[in-house]
mmCIF file of C-alpha atoms in Angstrom:
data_model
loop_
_atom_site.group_PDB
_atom_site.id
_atom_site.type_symbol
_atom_site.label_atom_id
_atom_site.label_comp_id
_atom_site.label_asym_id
_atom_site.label_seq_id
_atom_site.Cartn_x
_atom_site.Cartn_y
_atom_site.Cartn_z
ATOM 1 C CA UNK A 1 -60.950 -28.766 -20.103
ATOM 2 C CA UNK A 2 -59.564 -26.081 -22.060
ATOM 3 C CA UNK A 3 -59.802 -23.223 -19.252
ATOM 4 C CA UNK A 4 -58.040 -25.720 -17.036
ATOM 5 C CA UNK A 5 -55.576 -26.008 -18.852
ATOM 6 C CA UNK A 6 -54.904 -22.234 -19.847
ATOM 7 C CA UNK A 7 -55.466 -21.049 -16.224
ATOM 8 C CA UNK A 8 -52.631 -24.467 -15.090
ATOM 9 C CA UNK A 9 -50.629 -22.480 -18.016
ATOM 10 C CA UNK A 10 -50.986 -19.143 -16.666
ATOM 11 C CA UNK A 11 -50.281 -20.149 -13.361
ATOM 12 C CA UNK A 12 -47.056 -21.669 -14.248
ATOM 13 C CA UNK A 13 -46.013 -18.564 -16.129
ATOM 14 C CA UNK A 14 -47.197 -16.157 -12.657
ATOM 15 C CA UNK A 15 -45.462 -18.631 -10.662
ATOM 16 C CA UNK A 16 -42.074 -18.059 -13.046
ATOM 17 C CA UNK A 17 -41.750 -14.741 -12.388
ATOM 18 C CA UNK A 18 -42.532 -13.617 -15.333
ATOM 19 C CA UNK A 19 -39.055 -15.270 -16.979
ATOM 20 C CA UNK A 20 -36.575 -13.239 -15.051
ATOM 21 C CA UNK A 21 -34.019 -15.385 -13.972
ATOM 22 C CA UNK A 22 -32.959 -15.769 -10.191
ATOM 23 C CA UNK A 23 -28.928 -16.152 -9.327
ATOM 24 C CA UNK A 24 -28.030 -17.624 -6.126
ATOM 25 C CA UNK A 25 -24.351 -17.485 -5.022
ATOM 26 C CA UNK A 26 -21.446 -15.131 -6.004
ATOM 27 C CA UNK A 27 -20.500 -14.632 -9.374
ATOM 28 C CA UNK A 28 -17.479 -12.470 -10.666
ATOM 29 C CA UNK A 29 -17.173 -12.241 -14.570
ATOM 30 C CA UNK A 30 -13.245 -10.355 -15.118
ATOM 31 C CA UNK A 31 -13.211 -8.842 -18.301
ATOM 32 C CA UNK A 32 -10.235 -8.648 -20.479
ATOM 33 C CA UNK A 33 -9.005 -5.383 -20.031
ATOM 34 C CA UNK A 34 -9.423 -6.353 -15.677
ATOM 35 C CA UNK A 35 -7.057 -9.147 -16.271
ATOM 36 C CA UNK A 36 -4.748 -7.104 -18.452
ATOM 37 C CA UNK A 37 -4.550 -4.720 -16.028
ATOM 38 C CA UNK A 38 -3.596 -7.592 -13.098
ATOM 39 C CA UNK A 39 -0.769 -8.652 -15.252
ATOM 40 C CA UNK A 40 0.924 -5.476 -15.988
ATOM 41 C CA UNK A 41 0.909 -4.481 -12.925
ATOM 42 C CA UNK A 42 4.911 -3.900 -11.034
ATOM 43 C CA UNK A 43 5.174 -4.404 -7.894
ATOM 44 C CA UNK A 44 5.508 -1.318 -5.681
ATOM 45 C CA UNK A 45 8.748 -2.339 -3.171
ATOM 46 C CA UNK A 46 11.473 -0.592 -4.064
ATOM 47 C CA UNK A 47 14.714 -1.862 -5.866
ATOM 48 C CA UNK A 48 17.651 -2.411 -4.089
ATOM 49 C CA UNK A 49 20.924 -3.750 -5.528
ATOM 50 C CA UNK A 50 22.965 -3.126 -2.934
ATOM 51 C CA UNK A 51 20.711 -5.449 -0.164
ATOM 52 C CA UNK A 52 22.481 -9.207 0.032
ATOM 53 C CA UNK A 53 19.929 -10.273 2.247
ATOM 54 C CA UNK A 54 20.079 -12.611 5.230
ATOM 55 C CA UNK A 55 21.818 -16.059 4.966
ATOM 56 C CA UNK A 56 24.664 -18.209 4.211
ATOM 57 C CA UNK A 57 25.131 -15.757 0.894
ATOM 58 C CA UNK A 58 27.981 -13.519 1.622
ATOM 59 C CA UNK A 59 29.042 -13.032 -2.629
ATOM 60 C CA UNK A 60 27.829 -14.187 -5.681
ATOM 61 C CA UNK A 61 28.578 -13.552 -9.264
ATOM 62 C CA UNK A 62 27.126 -15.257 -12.174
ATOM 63 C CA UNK A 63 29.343 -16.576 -15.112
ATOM 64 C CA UNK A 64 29.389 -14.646 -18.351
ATOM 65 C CA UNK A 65 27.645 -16.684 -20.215
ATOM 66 C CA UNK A 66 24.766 -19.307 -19.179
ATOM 67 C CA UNK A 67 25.124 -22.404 -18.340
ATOM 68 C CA UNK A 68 22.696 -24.135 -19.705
ATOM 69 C CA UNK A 69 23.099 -27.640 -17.292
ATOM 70 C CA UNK A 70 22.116 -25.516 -14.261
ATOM 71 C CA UNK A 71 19.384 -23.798 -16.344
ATOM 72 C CA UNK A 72 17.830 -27.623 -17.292
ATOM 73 C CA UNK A 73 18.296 -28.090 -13.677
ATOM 74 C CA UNK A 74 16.627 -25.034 -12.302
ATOM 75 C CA UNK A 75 13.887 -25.043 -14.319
ATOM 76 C CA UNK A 76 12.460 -28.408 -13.537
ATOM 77 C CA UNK A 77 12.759 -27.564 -9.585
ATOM 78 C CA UNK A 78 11.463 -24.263 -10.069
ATOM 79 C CA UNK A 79 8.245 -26.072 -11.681
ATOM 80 C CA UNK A 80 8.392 -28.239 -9.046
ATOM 81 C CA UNK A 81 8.923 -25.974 -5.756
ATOM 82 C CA UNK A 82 7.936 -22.565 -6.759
ATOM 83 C CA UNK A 83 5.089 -22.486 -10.058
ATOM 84 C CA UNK A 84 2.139 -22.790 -6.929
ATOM 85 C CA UNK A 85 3.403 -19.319 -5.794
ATOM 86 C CA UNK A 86 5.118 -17.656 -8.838
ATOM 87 C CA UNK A 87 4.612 -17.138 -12.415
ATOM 88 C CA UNK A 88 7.591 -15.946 -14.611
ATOM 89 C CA UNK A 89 5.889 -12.908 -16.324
ATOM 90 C CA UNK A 90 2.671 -12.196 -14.036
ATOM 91 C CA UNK A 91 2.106 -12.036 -10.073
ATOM 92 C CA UNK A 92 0.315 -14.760 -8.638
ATOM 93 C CA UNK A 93 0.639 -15.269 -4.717
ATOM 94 C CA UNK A 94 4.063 -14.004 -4.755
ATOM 95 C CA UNK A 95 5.866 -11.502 -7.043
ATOM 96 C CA UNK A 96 6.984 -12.334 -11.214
ATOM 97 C CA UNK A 97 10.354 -13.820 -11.656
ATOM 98 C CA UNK A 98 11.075 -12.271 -14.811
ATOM 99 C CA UNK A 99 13.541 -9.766 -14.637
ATOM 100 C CA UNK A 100 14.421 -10.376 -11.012
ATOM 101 C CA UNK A 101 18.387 -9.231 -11.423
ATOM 102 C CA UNK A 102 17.155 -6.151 -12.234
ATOM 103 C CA UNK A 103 15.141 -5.521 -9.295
ATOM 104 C CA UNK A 104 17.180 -7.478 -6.540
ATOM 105 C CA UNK A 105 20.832 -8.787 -6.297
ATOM 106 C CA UNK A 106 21.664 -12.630 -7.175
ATOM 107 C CA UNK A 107 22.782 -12.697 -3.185
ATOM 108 C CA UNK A 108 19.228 -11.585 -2.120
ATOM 109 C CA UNK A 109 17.503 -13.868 -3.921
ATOM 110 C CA UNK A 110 19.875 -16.735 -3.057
ATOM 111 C CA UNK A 111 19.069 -15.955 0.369
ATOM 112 C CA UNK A 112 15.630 -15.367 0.244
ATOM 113 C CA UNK A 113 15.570 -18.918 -1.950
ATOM 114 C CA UNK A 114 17.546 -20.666 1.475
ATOM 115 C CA UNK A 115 16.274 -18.926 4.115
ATOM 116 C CA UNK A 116 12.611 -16.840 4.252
ATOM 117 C CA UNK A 117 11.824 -17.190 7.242
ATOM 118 C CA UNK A 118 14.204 -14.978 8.274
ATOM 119 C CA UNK A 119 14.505 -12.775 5.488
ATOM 120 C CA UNK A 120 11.164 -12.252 6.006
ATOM 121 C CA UNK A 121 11.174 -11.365 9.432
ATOM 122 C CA UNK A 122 14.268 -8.921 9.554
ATOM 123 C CA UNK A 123 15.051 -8.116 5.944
ATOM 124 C CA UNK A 124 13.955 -4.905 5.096
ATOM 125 C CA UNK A 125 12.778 -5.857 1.298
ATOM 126 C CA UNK A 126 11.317 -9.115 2.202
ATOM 127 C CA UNK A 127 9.356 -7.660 4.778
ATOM 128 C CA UNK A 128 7.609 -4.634 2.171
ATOM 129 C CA UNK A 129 6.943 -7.808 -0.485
ATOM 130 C CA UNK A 130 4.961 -9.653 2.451
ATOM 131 C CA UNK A 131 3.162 -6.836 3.350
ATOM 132 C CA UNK A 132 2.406 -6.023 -0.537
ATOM 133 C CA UNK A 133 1.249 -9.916 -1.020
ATOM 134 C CA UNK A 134 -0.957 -9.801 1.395
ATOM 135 C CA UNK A 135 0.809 -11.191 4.279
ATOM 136 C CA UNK A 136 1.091 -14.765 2.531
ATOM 137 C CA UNK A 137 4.516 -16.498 3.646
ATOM 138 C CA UNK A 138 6.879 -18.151 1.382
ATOM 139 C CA UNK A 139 7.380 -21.134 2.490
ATOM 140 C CA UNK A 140 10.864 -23.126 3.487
ATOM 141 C CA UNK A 141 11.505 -25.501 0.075
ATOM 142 C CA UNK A 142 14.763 -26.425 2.314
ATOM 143 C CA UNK A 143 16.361 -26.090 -0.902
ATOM 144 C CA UNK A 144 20.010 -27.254 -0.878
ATOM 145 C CA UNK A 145 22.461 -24.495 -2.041
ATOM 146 C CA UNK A 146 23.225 -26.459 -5.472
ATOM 147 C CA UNK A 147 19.257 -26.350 -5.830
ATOM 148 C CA UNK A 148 19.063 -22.651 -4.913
ATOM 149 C CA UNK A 149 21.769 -22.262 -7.693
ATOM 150 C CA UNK A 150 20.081 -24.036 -10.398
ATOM 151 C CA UNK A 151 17.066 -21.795 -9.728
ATOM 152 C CA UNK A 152 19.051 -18.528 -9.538
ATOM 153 C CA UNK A 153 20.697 -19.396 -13.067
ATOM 154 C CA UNK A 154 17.402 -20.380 -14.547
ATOM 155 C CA UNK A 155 15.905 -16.811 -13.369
ATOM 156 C CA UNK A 156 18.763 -15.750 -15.241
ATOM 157 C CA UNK A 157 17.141 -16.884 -18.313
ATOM 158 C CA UNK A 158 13.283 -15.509 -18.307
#
């Protein structure tokens, strides 16, 4: 009874491969310093003030100071229309919001907020950003203009 049992036991054990585990699938473990790396990360198009963009956005200037109704305002449609795509301080499917102004007039991205589809098609900027995110389309929010200004003045404030 005994040797049945130890030769059942060492069978089990053979059979086990000898405790080295098997993985079946695809895993991907990011470390830290990977995902710091992803974050940091500026995008490579280049910046152009001077570009208004295509659309119903001829001139814009922003107020001196904030207005903090529109800001209220654009923040709970950006979190609504734009947080599947965009982060404010890291790329995600499309580009960082934070510090925006600096890289692209308010015209541009009023524009780009109305009408990608055709910025991205013949606008020289949004064309380089769809190539650099992978050829992933924004979408058409058919965002009002008041709605497109709320957002703008909320960028304003990341």
């Amino acid at each position: 009874m005994k040797k049945t049992i130890l030769i059942l036991f060492t069978g089990v054990l053979t059979a086990c491969g000898g405790g080295e585990e098997k993985k079946k699938g695809f895993e991907y473990n990011r470390t830290k310093t990977e995902e710091s790396k992803t974050i940091s990360k500026k995008e490579s198009t280049p910046i152009d003030l001077s570009n208004k963009g295509i659309g119903p956005i001829k001139s814009m200037r922003f107020d001196d100071s904030i207005n903090e109704e529109l800001v209220a305002q654009g923040a709970t449609a950006f979190k609504q229309k734009c947080t599947a795509c965009h982060k404010t301080n890291a790329k995600l499917i499309g580009p960082a919001m934070q510090g925006i102004y600096e890289r692209r007039s308010p015209e541009w991205v009023m524009n780009i907020l109305l009408n990608p589809t055709e910025m991205l098609k013949k606008d020289p900027i949004a064309s380089a950003l769809l190539k650099e995110y992978n050829n992933i389309q924004m979408l058409n929010q058919n965002l009002s203009e008041e709605e497109a200004r709320a957002i703008a003045e909320y960028l304003r404030t990341l």
